[in-house]
XYZ file of C-alpha atoms in Angstrom:
426
model
C -47.545 -4.144 -19.981
C -51.379 -4.172 -20.578
C -50.615 -2.404 -23.764
C -49.077 -4.631 -25.298
C -51.154 -6.929 -26.390
C -53.887 -4.410 -27.416
C -53.827 -3.901 -31.036
C -55.158 -0.478 -31.660
C -54.236 3.301 -29.718
C -55.144 3.461 -26.282
C -56.429 6.721 -24.915
C -54.883 8.728 -22.751
C -57.766 9.438 -20.803
C -58.119 5.506 -19.850
C -54.706 5.309 -18.685
C -55.076 8.310 -16.572
C -57.548 6.038 -14.945
C -54.895 3.918 -13.745
C -53.395 6.989 -11.957
C -53.501 8.344 -8.836
C -54.380 12.112 -9.119
C -51.361 13.139 -7.126
C -49.402 11.164 -8.909
C -50.125 12.466 -12.387
C -46.728 14.994 -12.306
C -44.705 11.423 -12.218
C -47.121 9.488 -15.120
C -46.494 12.875 -17.113
C -42.639 12.255 -16.689
C -43.125 8.267 -17.718
C -44.841 8.932 -20.795
C -42.199 11.966 -21.771
C -39.540 9.642 -21.406
C -40.866 6.982 -23.114
C -41.566 9.137 -25.916
C -38.565 10.191 -26.040
C -36.713 6.446 -26.206
C -39.392 5.651 -28.933
C -41.113 2.997 -27.185
C -44.386 5.256 -27.150
C -45.860 6.710 -29.900
C -49.181 9.472 -30.426
C -51.466 9.093 -32.653
C -51.357 11.441 -35.786
C -54.822 11.982 -36.054
C -55.649 15.154 -34.428
C -60.003 14.332 -34.497
C -59.597 11.554 -32.459
C -58.892 11.820 -28.562
C -54.772 11.973 -27.701
C -54.349 8.157 -27.713
C -51.042 6.195 -27.496
C -49.641 2.998 -29.320
C -46.903 1.008 -28.590
C -43.824 0.919 -31.791
C -42.425 -1.694 -33.610
C -40.239 -3.766 -33.255
C -40.131 -2.849 -29.617
C -43.587 -4.157 -29.298
C -43.242 -7.392 -31.044
C -39.735 -8.223 -29.804
C -41.381 -7.424 -26.223
C -43.927 -10.345 -26.880
C -41.341 -12.813 -28.601
C -39.172 -12.322 -25.547
C -42.175 -13.232 -22.849
C -43.204 -16.143 -24.721
C -40.186 -17.736 -26.595
C -41.473 -17.144 -29.728
C -39.366 -16.863 -32.343
C -35.618 -17.653 -33.743
C -34.378 -14.875 -31.392
C -33.333 -17.597 -27.822
C -34.039 -15.093 -25.823
C -34.267 -17.100 -22.662
C -30.940 -19.237 -24.324
C -30.881 -22.647 -25.932
C -30.807 -25.805 -23.495
C -27.913 -28.166 -24.089
C -28.294 -32.060 -22.814
C -24.598 -32.404 -23.812
C -24.504 -32.481 -19.713
C -26.679 -35.625 -19.444
C -23.951 -37.971 -18.959
C -21.485 -35.423 -17.127
C -23.137 -32.943 -15.280
C -21.779 -29.804 -13.592
C -22.898 -29.234 -10.120
C -24.155 -26.625 -8.943
C -21.932 -26.495 -5.910
C -18.799 -26.750 -8.646
C -20.220 -23.392 -10.234
C -20.318 -21.717 -7.281
C -16.519 -22.594 -6.482
C -15.291 -21.503 -10.052
C -17.150 -18.227 -9.816
C -15.984 -17.329 -5.795
C -12.136 -18.233 -7.461
C -12.202 -16.166 -10.173
C -14.228 -13.348 -8.380
C -11.916 -13.369 -5.483
C -8.822 -13.691 -7.935
C -9.940 -10.161 -9.556
C -10.066 -8.602 -6.151
C -6.712 -10.221 -4.969
C -5.052 -8.459 -7.623
C -6.527 -5.174 -7.453
C -5.478 -5.073 -3.688
C -2.116 -7.374 -4.445
C -0.257 -4.687 -4.086
C 0.147 -5.178 -0.286
C 2.742 -7.516 1.480
C -0.258 -9.996 2.186
C 0.412 -13.283 0.409
C -3.842 -14.244 -1.137
C -3.257 -17.385 -1.686
C -5.739 -17.976 -4.222
C -7.404 -21.613 -4.893
C -5.031 -21.784 -8.201
C -7.113 -19.208 -10.054
C -5.281 -16.911 -12.592
C -6.274 -13.763 -14.006
C -6.438 -12.863 -17.848
C -4.229 -10.347 -19.357
C -7.080 -9.112 -20.879
C -9.512 -8.673 -17.621
C -5.968 -6.411 -16.574
C -6.374 -4.482 -18.986
C -9.947 -3.753 -18.417
C -9.110 -3.277 -14.472
C -6.530 -0.477 -15.629
C -8.933 0.951 -18.449
C -11.883 1.769 -15.706
C -9.110 3.421 -13.261
C -9.155 0.540 -10.412
C -5.974 -0.206 -10.592
C -2.816 1.598 -11.711
C 0.146 0.352 -13.113
C 4.034 1.534 -12.533
C 6.204 -0.793 -13.880
C 5.677 -4.146 -12.352
C 4.032 -2.889 -9.556
C -0.152 -3.212 -9.445
C -1.434 -0.507 -7.022
C -5.253 0.044 -5.810
C -7.039 3.604 -6.845
C -9.555 5.674 -4.979
C -12.205 4.419 -7.047
C -10.887 0.666 -7.178
C -10.873 0.961 -3.150
C -15.039 1.875 -3.257
C -15.021 -0.787 -6.311
C -13.967 -3.332 -3.094
C -16.277 -2.412 -0.767
C -19.439 -2.764 -3.051
C -21.363 -5.425 -3.113
C -20.583 -8.299 -5.204
C -23.627 -7.761 -7.935
C -22.485 -3.920 -7.851
C -19.425 -5.068 -8.647
C -20.043 -7.342 -11.546
C -22.057 -4.878 -13.385
C -19.089 -2.235 -12.643
C -16.668 -4.280 -14.865
C -19.443 -5.368 -17.126
C -20.364 -1.480 -17.950
C -16.171 -1.224 -18.503
C -16.393 -3.791 -20.578
C -19.356 -2.653 -22.935
C -17.438 0.975 -23.099
C -14.513 -1.365 -24.499
C -16.648 -3.159 -27.064
C -15.521 -0.887 -30.276
C -11.822 -1.165 -29.187
C -11.997 -5.227 -29.442
C -14.286 -4.947 -32.467
C -17.743 -6.016 -31.296
C -20.734 -5.107 -31.484
C -22.013 -3.501 -28.723
C -25.749 -4.412 -29.108
C -24.882 -7.964 -29.501
C -22.805 -7.432 -26.050
C -25.619 -6.029 -24.305
C -28.525 -8.274 -25.464
C -26.164 -11.115 -24.485
C -25.482 -10.035 -20.818
C -29.580 -9.372 -20.315
C -30.028 -12.611 -21.563
C -27.420 -13.790 -18.941
C -29.808 -12.680 -16.452
C -32.567 -14.467 -16.919
C -30.715 -18.351 -17.507
C -31.304 -21.080 -15.147
C -28.170 -21.926 -12.993
C -27.072 -25.494 -12.834
C -28.218 -25.578 -17.277
C -26.178 -25.740 -20.122
C -27.042 -23.985 -22.909
C -26.095 -24.302 -26.588
C -23.545 -22.407 -27.919
C -24.239 -22.951 -31.455
C -26.887 -19.754 -31.651
C -24.646 -17.363 -30.370
C -23.074 -14.893 -32.857
C -19.416 -14.024 -33.177
C -19.227 -11.500 -31.077
C -21.332 -13.606 -28.233
C -18.609 -16.282 -28.626
C -15.620 -13.701 -27.927
C -17.646 -12.569 -25.006
C -18.024 -16.513 -23.552
C -14.214 -16.522 -23.217
C -13.777 -13.338 -21.808
C -16.845 -13.577 -18.997
C -15.290 -17.136 -18.648
C -12.343 -14.986 -17.035
C -14.652 -13.063 -14.885
C -15.955 -16.025 -13.294
C -19.763 -15.631 -15.071
C -19.490 -18.281 -17.440
C -17.970 -21.958 -16.938
C -16.809 -24.109 -19.697
C -15.069 -27.229 -19.769
C -13.021 -25.824 -22.528
C -13.057 -23.285 -25.073
C -13.846 -25.681 -27.838
C -16.856 -27.193 -26.162
C -20.620 -26.836 -28.014
C -22.421 -25.350 -24.209
C -21.768 -23.446 -21.594
C -22.816 -22.897 -17.860
C -23.725 -19.606 -16.206
C -22.664 -19.196 -12.750
C -24.584 -17.939 -10.150
C -23.275 -14.388 -10.989
C -24.827 -14.284 -13.734
C -28.246 -15.703 -12.950
C -28.264 -13.039 -10.745
C -27.236 -10.080 -12.835
C -31.342 -8.832 -13.266
C -32.260 -9.951 -9.539
C -31.839 -8.181 -5.910
C -30.343 -11.431 -4.683
C -27.158 -11.202 -4.095
C -24.495 -13.423 -5.874
C -21.831 -12.911 -3.300
C -22.728 -11.782 0.757
C -19.504 -9.938 0.532
C -15.511 -9.612 -0.685
C -15.160 -12.729 2.121
C -18.175 -14.387 2.618
C -17.867 -16.633 -0.373
C -21.363 -18.466 -1.526
C -21.808 -20.751 1.274
C -24.712 -18.264 2.076
C -25.066 -16.318 -1.746
C -28.821 -15.876 -0.996
C -28.983 -15.088 2.962
C -29.678 -12.305 4.202
C -26.575 -9.954 4.854
C -27.246 -8.368 8.129
C -24.455 -6.555 10.162
C -24.013 -9.902 12.662
C -22.981 -12.329 9.465
C -20.372 -9.892 8.245
C -19.013 -7.809 11.568
C -15.522 -9.306 11.994
C -13.466 -5.715 13.148
C -13.004 -5.205 16.210
C -11.366 -1.358 16.791
C -10.023 0.097 20.199
C -9.677 3.915 21.080
C -5.198 3.147 21.250
C -6.243 2.491 17.003
C -5.429 -1.205 17.913
C -7.096 -3.235 15.639
C -8.429 -7.037 15.659
C -10.281 -8.948 12.687
C -12.113 -12.356 13.457
C -11.332 -13.322 9.630
C -9.221 -16.287 8.228
C -9.984 -14.746 4.404
C -6.840 -13.856 2.517
C -8.660 -10.781 0.461
C -10.354 -9.029 4.194
C -6.813 -9.596 5.485
C -5.264 -7.809 2.477
C -7.708 -4.830 2.480
C -7.070 -4.080 6.073
C -2.961 -4.338 5.275
C -4.193 -1.129 2.916
C -4.373 0.715 5.941
C -3.327 -0.877 9.192
C -0.183 -2.228 10.665
C -0.609 -5.594 10.674
C 1.145 -7.284 13.863
C -0.025 -11.337 14.627
C -1.823 -13.996 12.702
C -3.535 -16.492 14.482
C -5.621 -19.529 12.544
C -8.981 -17.389 12.257
C -7.332 -13.886 14.013
C -5.334 -10.842 13.138
C -4.443 -8.198 14.531
C -2.469 -5.042 14.117
C -2.678 -1.630 14.658
C -3.845 1.954 13.040
C -1.095 4.126 12.598
C -0.310 7.717 11.145
C 2.101 6.308 8.268
C -0.419 3.122 7.894
C -2.962 5.556 6.954
C -0.727 8.206 5.356
C 0.279 5.277 2.843
C -3.652 4.652 1.908
C -3.954 7.941 1.397
C -0.950 8.722 -0.675
C -2.667 5.509 -3.198
C -5.821 7.637 -3.388
C -7.917 5.802 -0.765
C -9.849 8.408 1.242
C -9.981 8.812 5.233
C -14.120 8.313 4.479
C -13.102 5.234 2.490
C -11.623 3.830 5.660
C -13.834 4.937 8.691
C -16.745 3.050 5.727
C -14.758 -0.116 5.462
C -14.489 -0.172 9.815
C -18.205 0.673 10.019
C -19.481 -2.044 7.799
C -17.286 -4.871 9.122
C -17.505 -3.535 12.852
C -18.384 -6.803 15.089
C -21.550 -7.072 16.469
C -19.936 -6.800 19.823
C -18.983 -2.998 18.934
C -22.902 -2.046 17.709
C -23.781 -2.941 21.204
C -21.814 -1.267 23.393
C -22.196 2.201 21.120
C -24.218 3.978 19.661
C -21.588 5.256 17.403
C -20.099 1.797 16.830
C -16.306 3.542 16.231
C -14.372 5.074 18.542
C -15.253 8.672 17.995
C -11.159 9.464 18.933
C -10.394 7.190 15.486
C -12.377 8.506 13.767
C -11.447 12.340 14.400
C -7.603 11.054 13.889
C -8.384 9.425 10.557
C -10.161 12.830 9.263
C -6.650 14.453 10.748
C -4.455 12.312 9.407
C -6.095 13.381 5.450
C -6.440 16.398 6.453
C -2.378 16.905 7.823
C -1.214 16.117 4.187
C -4.257 18.199 2.464
C -2.666 21.544 4.672
C 0.780 21.212 4.794
C 3.466 20.532 1.782
C 6.836 20.174 1.704
C 9.155 21.772 -0.707
C 13.066 21.369 -0.821
C 14.527 24.730 -1.617
C 16.586 27.615 -1.236
C 15.447 31.474 0.949
C 17.327 34.488 -0.365
C 17.042 37.481 1.839
C 18.641 40.651 3.064
C 18.782 42.701 0.529
C 20.176 45.933 0.488
C 16.723 47.799 -1.634
C 14.043 47.073 -3.543
C 15.790 47.045 -6.971
C 18.514 44.876 -6.137
C 15.112 42.321 -4.855
C 13.125 42.671 -7.677
C 15.689 41.589 -10.391
C 16.523 38.227 -9.323
C 12.733 37.431 -7.646
C 11.138 38.398 -11.378
C 14.265 36.152 -12.713
C 13.174 33.601 -10.609
C 9.640 33.334 -11.488
C 10.312 33.904 -15.509
C 12.247 30.814 -15.361
C 9.746 28.561 -13.462
C 11.644 28.135 -9.981
C 10.010 30.673 -8.057
C 7.921 28.791 -5.281
C 6.785 32.113 -2.572
C 7.771 35.443 -2.443
C 7.388 38.287 0.417
C 7.710 41.828 -1.514
C 6.983 43.703 1.977
C 10.385 41.354 3.378
C 12.365 41.189 -0.108
C 12.204 37.363 0.400
C 11.613 34.666 -2.386
C 11.830 31.309 -2.112
C 13.553 29.233 -5.032
C 13.116 25.343 -5.728
C 17.229 25.812 -8.109
C 20.228 27.686 -7.221
C 22.683 27.483 -9.437
C 20.837 29.841 -12.134
C 20.115 32.346 -9.414
C 23.291 32.360 -8.448
C 24.853 32.842 -11.657
C 22.523 35.801 -12.318
C 23.470 37.618 -9.167
C 26.908 36.787 -10.233
C 26.227 38.501 -13.415
C 24.800 41.477 -11.836
C 27.436 42.116 -9.436
C 29.793 42.189 -12.191
C 27.894 44.480 -14.149
C 27.994 47.241 -11.460
C 31.381 46.482 -10.988
C 32.231 47.105 -14.847
C 30.033 50.484 -14.725
C 31.490 51.706 -11.414
């Protein structure tokens, strides 16, 4: 930043005075990286000391962005259209929360839990984007969450938003959109002010199309598609900051900028007999729990259930790993569990979840037929090699003269033909 307003080349010797001796390697790495990004360039005069200069148009564009100069509108163009009917921030928060939880609800909606969403409808473009990113798997009319999708649900909301936006950026060319326009608009959204409306008149065609798509994600709010202004929601204004847009998938926007301690988000109690109690009324969190637990009773502010072999195996079959289940339980463990135990979760429960996963990895059943009791090695080798050639051989033991196949019809026909040939030859 100090070089931004220096019109001449900056000697490397002066730059080194800003860096501690033990950090010289980091400085060299940073300079090398900036050169490869064509942000810094070396001076061409060999008679002068080695110097660096910020390249153009990078330097000019950054100065314009910082000062709001030029016609690039780096921080958006405020609109006065809301002066008569401004949209309150709590309404923007409610809209963003409803839209985002509808996305998470769709991802875990394969469970039997009714999410009871607040009227938010998910567009086909958002569903396609989630499927494109491998977060859900669609089979016919059913939707199942994947391993990557479950990891996505466990992330903080800022990380979730950026994951979806990166998928959106990757698919921009398929939507005939300019990637540079898409990326610059996303960064601009992070600099906008919550509660302020902005004009659409200066946007490119790509950015105007983005408003519709980002509205489906709850990042942008518009009164209607023909409106000449838009509002960034909290999901947009926290894109480039470390402030949380949502504390967790169940927290809502009530504590959007409050710290997220374990006392705030802990709601799960699990006993050594695998019984589980969740002190939550969030339909989304209940749906997540039902992915790997059998829920039995539901009260106004609590659900109870039990983790069983079948419920955990069902989650593992969907691609959710045992470690992900353990991480979820640990992250959302009730404060009382953290006070009473150094390990937080009962070791028996943690070990059993891992054993249930290993059980599926070490054992696999295959239906088929075992052939044995061959009179000679020659009689054994013929049908065994034939089974291998036609692709039905699963296992063999040459020493015991036994083999196992998935289909018996062709092998039986082969043995019958061999017997007839021996009879004819005899």
